[in-house]
Structure formats: C-alpha cells, structure tokens
mmCIF file of C-alpha atoms in Angstrom:
data_model
loop_
_atom_site.group_PDB
_atom_site.id
_atom_site.type_symbol
_atom_site.label_atom_id
_atom_site.label_comp_id
_atom_site.label_asym_id
_atom_site.label_seq_id
_atom_site.Cartn_x
_atom_site.Cartn_y
_atom_site.Cartn_z
ATOM 1 C CA MET A 1181 9.438 -17.998 -27.619
ATOM 2 C CA SER A 1182 6.989 -15.986 -25.518
ATOM 3 C CA GLN A 1183 8.268 -12.726 -24.109
ATOM 4 C CA VAL A 1184 6.822 -10.537 -21.370
ATOM 5 C CA PHE A 1185 6.662 -6.852 -22.291
ATOM 6 C CA LYS A 1186 6.326 -4.030 -19.785
ATOM 7 C CA ILE A 1187 2.938 -2.388 -20.119
ATOM 8 C CA GLU A 1188 3.221 1.284 -20.974
ATOM 9 C CA HIS A 1189 1.073 4.047 -19.510
ATOM 10 C CA ARG A 1190 -2.605 3.123 -19.905
ATOM 11 C CA LYS A 1191 -5.454 5.573 -19.508
ATOM 12 C CA ASP A 1192 -7.914 2.866 -18.424
ATOM 13 C CA ILE A 1193 -5.685 1.919 -15.500
ATOM 14 C CA GLN A 1194 -5.298 5.582 -14.518
ATOM 15 C CA LEU A 1195 -9.077 5.968 -14.681
ATOM 16 C CA LEU A 1196 -9.563 2.964 -12.384
ATOM 17 C CA ARG A 1197 -6.952 4.358 -9.984
ATOM 18 C CA GLY A 1198 -8.778 7.673 -9.902
ATOM 19 C CA PHE A 1199 -12.119 5.945 -9.351
ATOM 20 C CA SER A 1200 -10.719 3.865 -6.497
ATOM 21 C CA VAL A 1201 -9.197 6.917 -4.780
ATOM 22 C CA LEU A 1202 -12.442 8.881 -5.100
ATOM 23 C CA ALA A 1203 -14.451 5.931 -3.778
ATOM 24 C CA VAL A 1204 -12.284 5.769 -0.664
ATOM 25 C CA ILE A 1205 -12.426 9.552 -0.146
ATOM 26 C CA PHE A 1206 -16.235 9.589 -0.482
ATOM 27 C CA PHE A 1207 -16.474 6.624 1.889
ATOM 28 C CA HIS A 1208 -14.489 8.489 4.535
ATOM 29 C CA LEU A 1209 -16.503 11.672 4.050
ATOM 30 C CA ASP A 1210 -19.854 9.930 4.563
ATOM 31 C CA LYS A 1211 -20.033 6.175 5.138
ATOM 32 C CA ASN A 1212 -23.815 6.176 4.739
ATOM 33 C CA PHE A 1213 -23.770 7.936 1.370
ATOM 34 C CA PHE A 1214 -21.002 5.824 -0.193
ATOM 35 C CA SER A 1215 -21.150 2.698 1.949
ATOM 36 C CA PHE A 1216 -19.098 0.473 -0.371
ATOM 37 C CA GLY A 1217 -16.398 3.057 -1.065
ATOM 38 C CA TYR A 1218 -13.892 1.051 0.942
ATOM 39 C CA LEU A 1219 -13.811 -1.367 -2.007
ATOM 40 C CA GLY A 1220 -11.709 1.266 -3.744
ATOM 41 C CA VAL A 1221 -8.799 -0.074 -1.691
ATOM 42 C CA ASP A 1222 -9.365 -3.533 -3.180
ATOM 43 C CA ILE A 1223 -9.459 -2.070 -6.689
ATOM 44 C CA PHE A 1224 -6.257 -0.176 -6.001
ATOM 45 C CA PHE A 1225 -4.585 -3.360 -4.692
ATOM 46 C CA ALA A 1226 -5.591 -5.252 -7.836
ATOM 47 C CA ILE A 1227 -4.257 -2.491 -10.092
ATOM 48 C CA SER A 1228 -1.015 -2.235 -8.138
ATOM 49 C CA GLY A 1229 -0.541 -5.996 -8.221
ATOM 50 C CA PHE A 1230 -1.158 -6.048 -11.975
ATOM 51 C CA VAL A 1231 1.253 -3.204 -12.727
ATOM 52 C CA ILE A 1232 4.033 -4.331 -10.383
ATOM 53 C CA SER A 1233 3.828 -8.008 -11.352
ATOM 54 C CA ASN A 1234 4.048 -7.027 -15.025
ATOM 55 C CA LEU A 1235 7.095 -4.875 -14.301
ATOM 56 C CA ILE A 1236 8.807 -7.663 -12.371
ATOM 57 C CA PHE A 1237 8.042 -10.394 -14.923
ATOM 58 C CA ALA A 1238 9.160 -8.178 -17.815
ATOM 59 C CA GLN A 1239 12.450 -7.398 -16.069
ATOM 60 C CA LEU A 1240 12.966 -11.051 -15.131
ATOM 61 C CA ASP A 1241 12.303 -12.070 -18.718
ATOM 62 C CA ASN A 1242 15.011 -9.671 -19.904
ATOM 63 C CA ASN A 1243 17.417 -10.603 -17.079
ATOM 64 C CA LYS A 1244 17.283 -7.001 -15.829
ATOM 65 C CA PHE A 1245 15.522 -7.463 -12.486
ATOM 66 C CA LYS A 1246 17.547 -6.350 -9.475
ATOM 67 C CA PHE A 1247 15.792 -6.892 -6.145
ATOM 68 C CA LYS A 1248 17.777 -4.216 -4.262
ATOM 69 C CA GLU A 1249 17.079 -1.633 -6.951
ATOM 70 C CA PHE A 1250 13.386 -2.553 -7.064
ATOM 71 C CA ILE A 1251 12.996 -2.225 -3.285
ATOM 72 C CA PHE A 1252 15.061 0.967 -3.170
ATOM 73 C CA LEU A 1253 12.885 2.610 -5.841
ATOM 74 C CA ARG A 1254 9.688 1.630 -4.003
ATOM 75 C CA PHE A 1255 10.978 2.965 -0.677
ATOM 76 C CA LYS A 1256 12.355 6.133 -2.276
ATOM 77 C CA ARG A 1257 8.936 6.812 -3.720
ATOM 78 C CA ILE A 1258 6.984 6.162 -0.518
ATOM 79 C CA VAL A 1259 9.120 6.766 2.587
ATOM 80 C CA PRO A 1260 9.658 10.568 2.323
ATOM 81 C CA SER A 1261 5.906 11.213 2.061
ATOM 82 C CA LEU A 1262 5.215 8.686 4.800
ATOM 83 C CA ILE A 1263 7.636 10.345 7.202
ATOM 84 C CA ALA A 1264 6.222 13.818 6.469
ATOM 85 C CA TYR A 1265 2.694 12.506 7.004
ATOM 86 C CA LEU A 1266 3.600 10.775 10.268
ATOM 87 C CA ILE A 1267 5.267 13.912 11.672
ATOM 88 C CA PHE A 1268 2.246 16.016 10.689
ATOM 89 C CA VAL A 1269 -0.201 13.529 12.213
ATOM 90 C CA GLN A 1270 1.770 13.233 15.448
ATOM 91 C CA ILE A 1271 1.738 17.027 15.861
ATOM 92 C CA LEU A 1272 -1.970 17.140 15.002
ATOM 93 C CA SER A 1273 -2.773 14.350 17.451
ATOM 94 C CA TYR A 1274 -0.893 16.119 20.240
ATOM 95 C CA PHE A 1275 -3.237 19.096 19.975
ATOM 96 C CA ASN A 1276 -6.494 17.214 19.317
ATOM 97 C CA LEU A 1277 -6.479 13.791 20.992
ATOM 98 C CA ASP A 1278 -6.388 12.451 24.512
ATOM 99 C CA HIS A 1279 -3.291 10.781 25.939
ATOM 100 C CA ASN A 1280 -4.308 7.200 25.044
ATOM 101 C CA ASN A 1281 -5.024 8.057 21.404
ATOM 102 C CA ILE A 1282 -1.766 10.016 21.114
ATOM 103 C CA VAL A 1283 0.138 6.949 22.342
ATOM 104 C CA GLU A 1284 -1.754 4.600 19.983
ATOM 105 C CA THR A 1285 -1.141 6.949 17.066
ATOM 106 C CA ALA A 1286 2.577 7.029 17.887
ATOM 107 C CA LYS A 1287 2.733 3.218 18.178
ATOM 108 C CA THR A 1288 0.948 2.703 14.874
ATOM 109 C CA SER A 1289 3.216 5.304 13.282
ATOM 110 C CA ILE A 1290 6.295 3.373 14.366
ATOM 111 C CA TYR A 1291 4.857 0.119 13.018
ATOM 112 C CA SER A 1292 4.035 1.982 9.781
ATOM 113 C CA LEU A 1293 7.681 2.941 9.326
ATOM 114 C CA PHE A 1294 8.464 -0.782 9.182
ATOM 115 C CA PHE A 1295 5.362 -1.479 7.054
ATOM 116 C CA LEU A 1296 3.760 -3.573 9.776
ATOM 117 C CA ALA A 1297 0.801 -1.345 10.653
ATOM 118 C CA ASN A 1298 -1.691 -3.914 9.367
ATOM 119 C CA ILE A 1299 -0.371 -6.542 11.792
ATOM 120 C CA HIS A 1300 -0.268 -4.103 14.709
ATOM 121 C CA LEU A 1301 -3.770 -2.755 14.082
ATOM 122 C CA SER A 1302 -5.283 -6.208 13.612
ATOM 123 C CA ARG A 1303 -4.304 -7.084 17.182
ATOM 124 C CA TYR A 1304 -6.451 -4.485 18.899
ATOM 125 C CA LEU A 1305 -8.722 -2.614 16.521
ATOM 126 C CA GLU A 1306 -11.759 -3.371 14.390
ATOM 127 C CA TYR A 1307 -11.403 -1.239 11.252
ATOM 128 C CA PHE A 1308 -15.092 -0.375 10.902
ATOM 129 C CA ALA A 1309 -15.674 0.321 14.619
ATOM 130 C CA GLN A 1310 -16.843 3.764 15.686
ATOM 131 C CA ASP A 1311 -13.747 4.609 17.747
ATOM 132 C CA THR A 1312 -11.419 4.338 14.750
ATOM 133 C CA GLU A 1313 -12.081 7.977 13.906
ATOM 134 C CA PHE A 1314 -9.601 8.901 16.643
ATOM 135 C CA ASN A 1315 -6.809 6.850 15.093
ATOM 136 C CA LEU A 1316 -5.318 9.208 12.543
ATOM 137 C CA VAL A 1317 -3.023 6.594 11.002
ATOM 138 C CA ILE A 1318 -5.391 3.626 10.730
ATOM 139 C CA ASN A 1319 -5.398 3.898 6.938
ATOM 140 C CA LEU A 1320 -1.700 3.064 6.825
ATOM 141 C CA TRP A 1321 -2.613 -0.633 7.114
ATOM 142 C CA SER A 1322 -3.100 -0.634 3.341
ATOM 143 C CA LEU A 1323 0.338 0.862 2.700
ATOM 144 C CA SER A 1324 1.834 -1.872 4.865
ATOM 145 C CA VAL A 1325 0.060 -4.564 2.860
ATOM 146 C CA GLU A 1326 1.249 -3.012 -0.395
ATOM 147 C CA GLU A 1327 4.867 -2.802 0.775
ATOM 148 C CA GLN A 1328 4.744 -6.387 2.061
ATOM 149 C CA PHE A 1329 3.591 -7.410 -1.411
ATOM 150 C CA TYR A 1330 6.528 -5.496 -2.930
ATOM 151 C CA ILE A 1331 8.920 -7.522 -0.786
ATOM 152 C CA ILE A 1332 7.298 -10.962 -1.036
ATOM 153 C CA PHE A 1333 6.111 -11.023 -4.659
ATOM 154 C CA PRO A 1334 9.529 -10.531 -6.312
ATOM 155 C CA ILE A 1335 10.870 -13.466 -4.307
ATOM 156 C CA PHE A 1336 7.910 -15.566 -5.436
ATOM 157 C CA ALA A 1337 8.271 -14.428 -9.065
ATOM 158 C CA PHE A 1338 12.002 -15.131 -9.093
ATOM 159 C CA SER A 1339 11.467 -18.608 -7.649
ATOM 160 C CA MET A 1340 8.772 -19.294 -10.275
ATOM 161 C CA GLU A 1341 11.224 -18.198 -12.974
ATOM 162 C CA ILE A 1342 13.710 -20.775 -11.698
ATOM 163 C CA ILE A 1343 11.144 -23.572 -11.346
ATOM 164 C CA LEU A 1344 9.286 -22.833 -14.605
ATOM 165 C CA PRO A 1345 11.766 -21.289 -17.041
ATOM 166 C CA THR A 1346 10.394 -19.651 -20.173
ATOM 167 C CA PRO A 1347 10.275 -22.189 -23.028
ATOM 168 C CA CYS A 1348 12.457 -21.470 -26.060
#
C-alpha cells in the first residue's frame, strides 16, 4: 500500500522561495537590470502548488482533510495582512494619485478582497505597460490566482481520490 506523507520543512524549498521573492523585488526596483525577475512569481506558484498539493494529498490519504478547515486556515493567514495592506494603499493613493487612479485602486482592492483581482485587471490593463506604476495593487493578481488554486485544487484532489482510490 502506498501512502502519501506530508513533507516536513525543507531548506531547499525555503531557499527557492527566498530566491523567487528577491527576483521579483529586484525586477520591480529596476526592470532593465533584472528583466526576468518576474519569473520569480512562477517559481513561487510552483513551490506553493507543490507544498499545498502534498498537504492535501497527505491529509486525504489519512482521511483527515477538512475543506472548511483548510480554507479557513488559508484565509486566516492571508486576509488580515491583505486588509491592512489595502487600507494603507488606499490612504497612500489618496495623497499621491489622481482621481482616476484612486478609483481604479479602490476597485481593484475590492476585487482583491474576493480574490478576483486577476480577472478584474485582465479586463483593462496590460501588466507590463508603462502606466501600471500608478496602480498600487496590481501585484495582487498573483494572490488572487493563488487563492483560486486553494479553492479549486482541493475539490479536484478530492474528486481524484474518489475516482482513483489508493490501491491496497
């Protein structure tokens, strides 16, 4: 019988996380100097998918997975910081941006609270365009994608567990 074990803390994964965060920071500091730094987001997505899918499959294998608890823990970890960030950014935008950018920042902030910023932003904004520097919450598209994964993947994993049960 094959069993899925939860992966414990791994230094190599933490190192990759750190590298991906630094790559994104350097990209935003100077796009010409670190022109492929945005790929740090892709690395971070891959790491997150690996870690979360392992957690879900290990809990499913042990009949300990609870969707409500999983979602609650994810939201509890992310939402307080998100709300603090959005309040800070809205205040900052009020003092530094024109009326149109304040309104767009507020709209994107509201979509971000429902983890739909990626969908909202894709309707009117090109991520690598010059005018994105005035959108102080444009980077929240990636948080929306991550949270959407947290909602959709457990459903997929649970359905796979039903369709393809672990052999004895």
